[in-house]
Coordinates of N, CA and C in Angstrom, one line a residue:
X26 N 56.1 113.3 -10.6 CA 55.0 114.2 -10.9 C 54.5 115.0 -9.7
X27 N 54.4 114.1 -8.4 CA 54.0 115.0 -7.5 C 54.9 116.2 -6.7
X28 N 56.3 116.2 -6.8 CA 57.3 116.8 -6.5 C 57.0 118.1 -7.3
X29 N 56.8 117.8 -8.8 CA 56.4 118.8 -9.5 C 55.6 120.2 -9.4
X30 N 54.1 119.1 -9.0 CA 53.1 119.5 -8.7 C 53.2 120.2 -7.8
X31 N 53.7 120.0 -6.3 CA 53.8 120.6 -5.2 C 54.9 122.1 -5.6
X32 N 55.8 122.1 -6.6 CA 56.9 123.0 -6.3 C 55.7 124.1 -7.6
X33 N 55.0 123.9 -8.7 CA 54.1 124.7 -8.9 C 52.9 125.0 -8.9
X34 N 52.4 124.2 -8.0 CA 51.4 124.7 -6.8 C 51.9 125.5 -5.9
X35 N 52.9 125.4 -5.4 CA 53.4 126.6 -3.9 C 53.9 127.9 -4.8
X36 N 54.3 127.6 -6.2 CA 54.7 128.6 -7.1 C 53.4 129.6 -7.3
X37 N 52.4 129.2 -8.3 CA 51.5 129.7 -9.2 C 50.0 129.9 -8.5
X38 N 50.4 128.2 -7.3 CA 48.7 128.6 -6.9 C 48.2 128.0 -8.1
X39 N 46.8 128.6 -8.6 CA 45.4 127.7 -9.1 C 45.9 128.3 -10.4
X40 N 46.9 129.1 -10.6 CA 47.4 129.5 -12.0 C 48.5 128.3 -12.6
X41 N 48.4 127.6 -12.1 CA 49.6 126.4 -12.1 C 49.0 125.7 -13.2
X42 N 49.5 125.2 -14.9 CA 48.7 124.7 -16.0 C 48.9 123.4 -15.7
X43 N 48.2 122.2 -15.3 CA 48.5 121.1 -15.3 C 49.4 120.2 -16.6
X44 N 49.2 121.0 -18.2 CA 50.4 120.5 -19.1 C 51.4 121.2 -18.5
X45 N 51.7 122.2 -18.4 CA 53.3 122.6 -18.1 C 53.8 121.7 -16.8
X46 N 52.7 121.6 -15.5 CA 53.3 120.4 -14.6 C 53.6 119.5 -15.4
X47 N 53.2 118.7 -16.4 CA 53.5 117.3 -17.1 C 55.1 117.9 -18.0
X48 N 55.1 118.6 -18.5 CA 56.2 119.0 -19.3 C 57.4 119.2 -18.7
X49 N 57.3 119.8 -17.3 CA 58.3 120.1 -15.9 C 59.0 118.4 -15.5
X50 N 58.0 118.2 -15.3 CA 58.1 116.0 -14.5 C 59.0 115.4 -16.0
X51 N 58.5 115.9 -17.2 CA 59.0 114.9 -18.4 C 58.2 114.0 -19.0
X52 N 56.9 113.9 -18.5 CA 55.7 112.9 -19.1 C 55.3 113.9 -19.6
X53 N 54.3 113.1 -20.6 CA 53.1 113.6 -21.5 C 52.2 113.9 -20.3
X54 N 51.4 114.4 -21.1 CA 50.2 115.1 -20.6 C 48.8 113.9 -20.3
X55 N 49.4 113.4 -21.3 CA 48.2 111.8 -21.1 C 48.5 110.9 -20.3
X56 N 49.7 110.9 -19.4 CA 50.5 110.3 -18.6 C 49.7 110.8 -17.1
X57 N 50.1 112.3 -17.1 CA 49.8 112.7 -16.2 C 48.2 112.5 -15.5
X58 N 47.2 112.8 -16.6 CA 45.8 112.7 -16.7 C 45.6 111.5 -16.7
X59 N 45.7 110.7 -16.6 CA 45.7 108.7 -16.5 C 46.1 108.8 -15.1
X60 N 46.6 109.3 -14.1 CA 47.1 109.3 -13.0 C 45.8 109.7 -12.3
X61 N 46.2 111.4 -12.7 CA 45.1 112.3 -12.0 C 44.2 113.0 -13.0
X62 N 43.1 112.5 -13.2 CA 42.2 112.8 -14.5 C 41.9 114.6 -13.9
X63 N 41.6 114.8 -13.0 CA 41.3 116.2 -12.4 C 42.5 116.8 -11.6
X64 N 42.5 118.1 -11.6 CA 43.4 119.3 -11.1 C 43.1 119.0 -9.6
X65 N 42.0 118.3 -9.1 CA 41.8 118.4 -7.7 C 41.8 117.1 -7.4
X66 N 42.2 115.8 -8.1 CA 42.4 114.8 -8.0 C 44.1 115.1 -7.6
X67 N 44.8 116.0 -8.7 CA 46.5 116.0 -8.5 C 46.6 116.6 -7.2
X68 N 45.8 117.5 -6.6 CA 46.0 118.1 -5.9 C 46.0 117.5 -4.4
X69 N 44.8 116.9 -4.2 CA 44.6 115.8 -3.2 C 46.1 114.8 -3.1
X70 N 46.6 114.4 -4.1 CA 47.3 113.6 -4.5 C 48.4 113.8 -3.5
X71 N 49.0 115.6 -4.3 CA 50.3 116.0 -3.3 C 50.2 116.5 -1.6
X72 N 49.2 116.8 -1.2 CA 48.4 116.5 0.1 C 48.4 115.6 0.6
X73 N 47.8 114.0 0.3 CA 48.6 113.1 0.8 C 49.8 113.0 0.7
X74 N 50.7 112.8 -0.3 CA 51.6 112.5 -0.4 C 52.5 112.9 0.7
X75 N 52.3 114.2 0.9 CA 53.4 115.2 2.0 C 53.0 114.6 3.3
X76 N 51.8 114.2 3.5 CA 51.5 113.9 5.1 C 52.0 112.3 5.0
X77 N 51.9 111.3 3.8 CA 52.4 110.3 4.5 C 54.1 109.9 4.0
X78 N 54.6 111.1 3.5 CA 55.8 111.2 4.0 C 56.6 111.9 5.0
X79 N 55.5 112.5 6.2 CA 56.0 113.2 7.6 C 55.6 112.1 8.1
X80 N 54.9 111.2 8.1 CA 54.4 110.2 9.0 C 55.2 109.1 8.5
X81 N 56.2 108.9 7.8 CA 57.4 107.7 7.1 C 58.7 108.5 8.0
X82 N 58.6 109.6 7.8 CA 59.5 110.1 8.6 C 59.9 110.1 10.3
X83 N 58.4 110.1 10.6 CA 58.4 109.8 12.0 C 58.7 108.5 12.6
X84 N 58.7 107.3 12.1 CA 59.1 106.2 12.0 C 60.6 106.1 12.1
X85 N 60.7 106.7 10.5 CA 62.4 106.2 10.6 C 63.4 107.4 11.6
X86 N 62.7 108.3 11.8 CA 63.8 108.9 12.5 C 63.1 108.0 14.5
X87 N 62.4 107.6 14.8 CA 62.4 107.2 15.4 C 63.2 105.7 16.2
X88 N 63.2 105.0 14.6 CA 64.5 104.4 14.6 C 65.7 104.6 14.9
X89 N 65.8 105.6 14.4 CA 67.6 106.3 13.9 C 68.0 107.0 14.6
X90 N 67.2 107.8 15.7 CA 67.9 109.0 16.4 C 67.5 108.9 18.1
X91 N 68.3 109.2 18.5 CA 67.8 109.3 20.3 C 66.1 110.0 20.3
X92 N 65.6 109.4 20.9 CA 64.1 110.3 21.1 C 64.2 111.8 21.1
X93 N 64.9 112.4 21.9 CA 64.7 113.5 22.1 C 65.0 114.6 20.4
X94 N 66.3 114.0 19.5 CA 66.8 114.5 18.2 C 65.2 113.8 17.6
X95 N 65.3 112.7 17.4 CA 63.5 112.3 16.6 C 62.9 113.0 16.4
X96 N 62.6 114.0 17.6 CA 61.3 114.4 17.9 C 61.4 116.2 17.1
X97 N 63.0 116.5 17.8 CA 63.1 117.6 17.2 C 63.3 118.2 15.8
X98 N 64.0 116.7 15.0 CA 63.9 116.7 13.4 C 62.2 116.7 12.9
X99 N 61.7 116.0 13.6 CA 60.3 115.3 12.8 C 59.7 116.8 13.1
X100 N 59.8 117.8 14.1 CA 59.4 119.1 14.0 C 59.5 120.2 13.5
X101 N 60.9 120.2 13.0 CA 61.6 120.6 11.3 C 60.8 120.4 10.5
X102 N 60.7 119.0 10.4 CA 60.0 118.4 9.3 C 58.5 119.1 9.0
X103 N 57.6 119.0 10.4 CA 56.7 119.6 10.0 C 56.5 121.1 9.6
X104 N 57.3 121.1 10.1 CA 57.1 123.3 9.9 C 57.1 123.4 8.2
X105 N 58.1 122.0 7.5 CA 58.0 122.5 6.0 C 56.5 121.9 5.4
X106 N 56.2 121.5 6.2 CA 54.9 120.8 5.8 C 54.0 121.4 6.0
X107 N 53.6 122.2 6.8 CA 53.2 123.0 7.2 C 52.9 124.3 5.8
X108 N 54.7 124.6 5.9 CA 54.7 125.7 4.3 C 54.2 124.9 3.1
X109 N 54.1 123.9 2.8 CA 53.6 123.4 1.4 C 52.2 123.2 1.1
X110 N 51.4 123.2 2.8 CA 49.7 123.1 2.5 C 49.3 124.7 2.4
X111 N 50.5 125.4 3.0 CA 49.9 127.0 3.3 C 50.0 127.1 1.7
X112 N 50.9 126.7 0.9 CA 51.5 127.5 -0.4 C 50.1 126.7 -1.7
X113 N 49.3 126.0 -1.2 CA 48.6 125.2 -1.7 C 47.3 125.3 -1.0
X114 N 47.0 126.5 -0.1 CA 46.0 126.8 0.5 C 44.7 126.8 -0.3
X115 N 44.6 127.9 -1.2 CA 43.5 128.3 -2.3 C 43.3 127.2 -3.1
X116 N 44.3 126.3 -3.3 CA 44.1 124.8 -4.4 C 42.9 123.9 -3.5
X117 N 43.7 123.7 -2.1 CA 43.0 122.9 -1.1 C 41.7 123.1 -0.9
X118 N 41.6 124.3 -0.4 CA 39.5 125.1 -0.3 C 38.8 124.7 -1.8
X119 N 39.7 124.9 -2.7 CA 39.0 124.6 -4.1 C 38.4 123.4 -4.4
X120 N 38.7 122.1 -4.1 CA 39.1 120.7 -4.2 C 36.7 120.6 -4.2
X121 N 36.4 120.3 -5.5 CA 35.1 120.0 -5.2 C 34.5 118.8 -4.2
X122 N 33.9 118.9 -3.1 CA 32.8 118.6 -2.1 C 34.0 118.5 -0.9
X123 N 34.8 119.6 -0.8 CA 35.4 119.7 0.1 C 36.7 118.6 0.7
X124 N 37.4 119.3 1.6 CA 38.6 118.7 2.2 C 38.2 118.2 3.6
X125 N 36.7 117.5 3.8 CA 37.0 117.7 4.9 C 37.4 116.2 5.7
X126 N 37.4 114.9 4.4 CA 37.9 113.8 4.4 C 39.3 113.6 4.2
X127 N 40.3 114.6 3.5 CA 41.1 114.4 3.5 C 41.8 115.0 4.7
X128 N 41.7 116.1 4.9 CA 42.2 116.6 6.3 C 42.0 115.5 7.6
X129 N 40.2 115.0 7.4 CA 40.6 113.8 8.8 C 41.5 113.2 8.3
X130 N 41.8 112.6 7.8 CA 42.9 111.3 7.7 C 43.9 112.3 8.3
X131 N 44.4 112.8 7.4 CA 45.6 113.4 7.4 C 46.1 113.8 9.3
X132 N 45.3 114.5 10.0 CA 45.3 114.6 11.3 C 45.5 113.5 12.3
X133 N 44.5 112.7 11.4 CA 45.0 111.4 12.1 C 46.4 110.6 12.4
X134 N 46.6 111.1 11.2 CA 48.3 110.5 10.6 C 48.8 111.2 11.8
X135 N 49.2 112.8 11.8 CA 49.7 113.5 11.8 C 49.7 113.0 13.6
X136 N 48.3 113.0 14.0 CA 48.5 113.0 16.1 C 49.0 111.2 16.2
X137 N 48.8 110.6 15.8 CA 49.9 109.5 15.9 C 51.5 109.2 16.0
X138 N 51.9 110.3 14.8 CA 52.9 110.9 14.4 C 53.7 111.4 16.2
X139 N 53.2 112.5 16.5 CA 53.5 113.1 17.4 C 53.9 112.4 18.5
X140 N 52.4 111.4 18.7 CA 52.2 111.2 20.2 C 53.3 110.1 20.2
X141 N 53.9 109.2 19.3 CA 54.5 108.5 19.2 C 56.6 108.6 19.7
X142 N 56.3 109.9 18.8 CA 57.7 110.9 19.1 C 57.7 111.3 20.9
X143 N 56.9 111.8 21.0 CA 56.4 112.2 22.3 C 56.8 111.1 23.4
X144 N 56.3 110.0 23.0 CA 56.1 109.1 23.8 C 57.3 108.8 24.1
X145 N 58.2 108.3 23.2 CA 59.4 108.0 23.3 C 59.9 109.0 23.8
X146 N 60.2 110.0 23.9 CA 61.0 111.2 24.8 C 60.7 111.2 26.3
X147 N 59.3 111.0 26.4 CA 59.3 111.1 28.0 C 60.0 109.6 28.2
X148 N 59.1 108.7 28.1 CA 59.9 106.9 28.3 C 61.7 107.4 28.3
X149 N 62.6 107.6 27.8 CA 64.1 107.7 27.4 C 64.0 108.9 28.5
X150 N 63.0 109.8 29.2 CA 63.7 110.8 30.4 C 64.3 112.2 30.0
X151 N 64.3 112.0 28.6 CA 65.0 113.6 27.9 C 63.1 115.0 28.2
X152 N 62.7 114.2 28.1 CA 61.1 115.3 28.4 C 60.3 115.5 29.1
X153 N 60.1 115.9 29.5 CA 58.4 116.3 30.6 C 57.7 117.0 30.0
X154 N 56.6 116.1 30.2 CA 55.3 116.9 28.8 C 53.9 116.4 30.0
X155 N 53.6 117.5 30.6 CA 52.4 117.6 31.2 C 51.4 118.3 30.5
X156 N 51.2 118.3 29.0 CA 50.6 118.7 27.8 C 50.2 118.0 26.9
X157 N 49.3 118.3 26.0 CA 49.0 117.2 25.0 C 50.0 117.7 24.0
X158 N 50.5 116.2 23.7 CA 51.4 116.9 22.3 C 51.1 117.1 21.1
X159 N 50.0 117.5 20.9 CA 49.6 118.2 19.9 C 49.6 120.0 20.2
X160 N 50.0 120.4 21.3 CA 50.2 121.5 21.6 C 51.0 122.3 21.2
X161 N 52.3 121.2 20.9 CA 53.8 121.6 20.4 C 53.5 121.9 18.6
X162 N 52.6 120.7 18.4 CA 51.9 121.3 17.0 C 51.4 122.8 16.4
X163 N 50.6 122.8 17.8 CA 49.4 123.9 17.3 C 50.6 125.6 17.3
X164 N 51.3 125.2 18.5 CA 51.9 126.7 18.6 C 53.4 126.7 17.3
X165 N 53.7 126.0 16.8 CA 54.7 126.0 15.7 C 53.8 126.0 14.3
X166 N 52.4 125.8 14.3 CA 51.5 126.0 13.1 C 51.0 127.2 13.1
X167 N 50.7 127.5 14.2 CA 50.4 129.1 14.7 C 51.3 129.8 13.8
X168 N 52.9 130.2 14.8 CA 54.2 130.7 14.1 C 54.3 130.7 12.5
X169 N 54.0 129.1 12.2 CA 54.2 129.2 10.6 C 52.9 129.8 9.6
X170 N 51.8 129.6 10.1 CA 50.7 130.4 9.3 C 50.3 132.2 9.6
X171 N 50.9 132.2 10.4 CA 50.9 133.8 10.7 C 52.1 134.6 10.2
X172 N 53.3 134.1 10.1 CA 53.9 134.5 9.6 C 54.7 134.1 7.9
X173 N 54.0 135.0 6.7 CA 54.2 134.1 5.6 C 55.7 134.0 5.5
X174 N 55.9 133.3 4.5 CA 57.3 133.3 3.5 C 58.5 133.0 4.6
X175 N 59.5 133.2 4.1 CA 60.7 132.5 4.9 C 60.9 132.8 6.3
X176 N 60.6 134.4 6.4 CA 60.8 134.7 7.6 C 59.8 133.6 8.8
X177 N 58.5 133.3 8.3 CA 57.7 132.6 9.0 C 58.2 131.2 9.4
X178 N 58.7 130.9 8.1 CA 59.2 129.2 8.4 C 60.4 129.1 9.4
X179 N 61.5 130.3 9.3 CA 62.3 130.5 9.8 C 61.8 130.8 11.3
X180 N 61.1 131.4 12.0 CA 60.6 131.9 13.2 C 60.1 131.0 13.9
X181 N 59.0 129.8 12.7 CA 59.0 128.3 13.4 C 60.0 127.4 13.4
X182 N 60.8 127.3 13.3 CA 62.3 126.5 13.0 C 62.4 126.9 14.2
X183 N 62.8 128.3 14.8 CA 63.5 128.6 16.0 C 62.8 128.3 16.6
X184 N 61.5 128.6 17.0 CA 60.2 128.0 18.2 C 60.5 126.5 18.2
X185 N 60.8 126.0 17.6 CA 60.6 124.3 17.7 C 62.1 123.9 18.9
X186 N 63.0 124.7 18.8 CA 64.5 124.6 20.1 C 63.8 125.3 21.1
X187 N 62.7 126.2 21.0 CA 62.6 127.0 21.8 C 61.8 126.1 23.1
X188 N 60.8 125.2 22.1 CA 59.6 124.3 22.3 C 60.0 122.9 23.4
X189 N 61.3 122.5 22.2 CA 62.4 121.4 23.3 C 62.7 122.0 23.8
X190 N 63.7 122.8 24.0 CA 64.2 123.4 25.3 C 63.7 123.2 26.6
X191 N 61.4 124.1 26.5 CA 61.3 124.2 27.3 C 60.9 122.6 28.0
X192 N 61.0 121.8 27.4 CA 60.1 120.0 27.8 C 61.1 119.3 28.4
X193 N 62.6 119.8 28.0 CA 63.8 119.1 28.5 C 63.2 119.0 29.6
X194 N 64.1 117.8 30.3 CA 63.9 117.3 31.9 C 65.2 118.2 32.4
X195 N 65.5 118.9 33.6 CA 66.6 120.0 33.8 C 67.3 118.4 34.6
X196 N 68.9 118.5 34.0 CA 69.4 117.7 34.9 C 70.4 118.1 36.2

């Protein structure tokens, strides 16, 4: 349902009918509403959901890949994450008494996330980061909210080699 939700949300925006989400997923409508009784309950829902699967992600790729690849997938990663809160912007501001509980968490997740990737790249010798790494965040969020639609995501995709590149240790 939340896969759903997120692909017509980034579709329709606040025009998105929460039965036709339930009709899309394959549940009933009473299925769906038993989950998330409110549009800004489902909504919160797929907002988490996306941040604590960039933060599952940062884990396992930190298992799985040399620090330096970790770091630069899990910055992939974010740039689409990035596209799925922009495409869910107007839902987000809507959310009654505000996002501004859900966003702390979520940040939180998110600079853990980083510093952790981070960390491991300088420790392994592949980085020099005389920066806070949330820096590498801000200027790839920049890229992707200024510039909409593919071209944007695509412009932050390339800044993120551009970003390693510049951190590499020169050998």
């Amino acid at each position: 349902m939340l896969e759903t939700a997120k692909a017509a949300f980034a579709e329709k925006g606040s025009g998105a009918s929460l039965d036709e989400i339930a009709r899309i997923a394959g549940v009933g409508a009473g299925t769906l509403y038993r989950h998330f009784p409110t549009r800004d309950a489902l909504v919160a829902a797929v907002y988490r959901n996306e941040t604590e699967q960039l933060v599952a992600a940062a884990g396992r790729l930190a298992e799985t890949q040399p620090p330096v690849t970790a770091l630069r997938e899990w910055l992939l990663l974010f740039v689409d994450y990035i596209a799925a809160k922009h495409g869910m912007y107007e839902l987000l501001n809507s959310i009654v008494g505000g996002t501004s509980d859900l966003y702390s968490a979520s940040t939180a997740q998110v600079k853990q996330s980083i510093a952790k990737l981070v960390d491991g790249a300088v420790a392994s010798g592949d980085i020099r980061l005389e920066l806070d790494p949330l820096d590498l965040l801000r200027a790839i969020a920049g890229v992707a909210n200024i510039g909409l639609g593919a071209d944007g995501e695509q412009a932050a995709k390339r800044l993120v080699d551009i970003l390693i590149a510049g951190v590499r240790t020169r050998t």
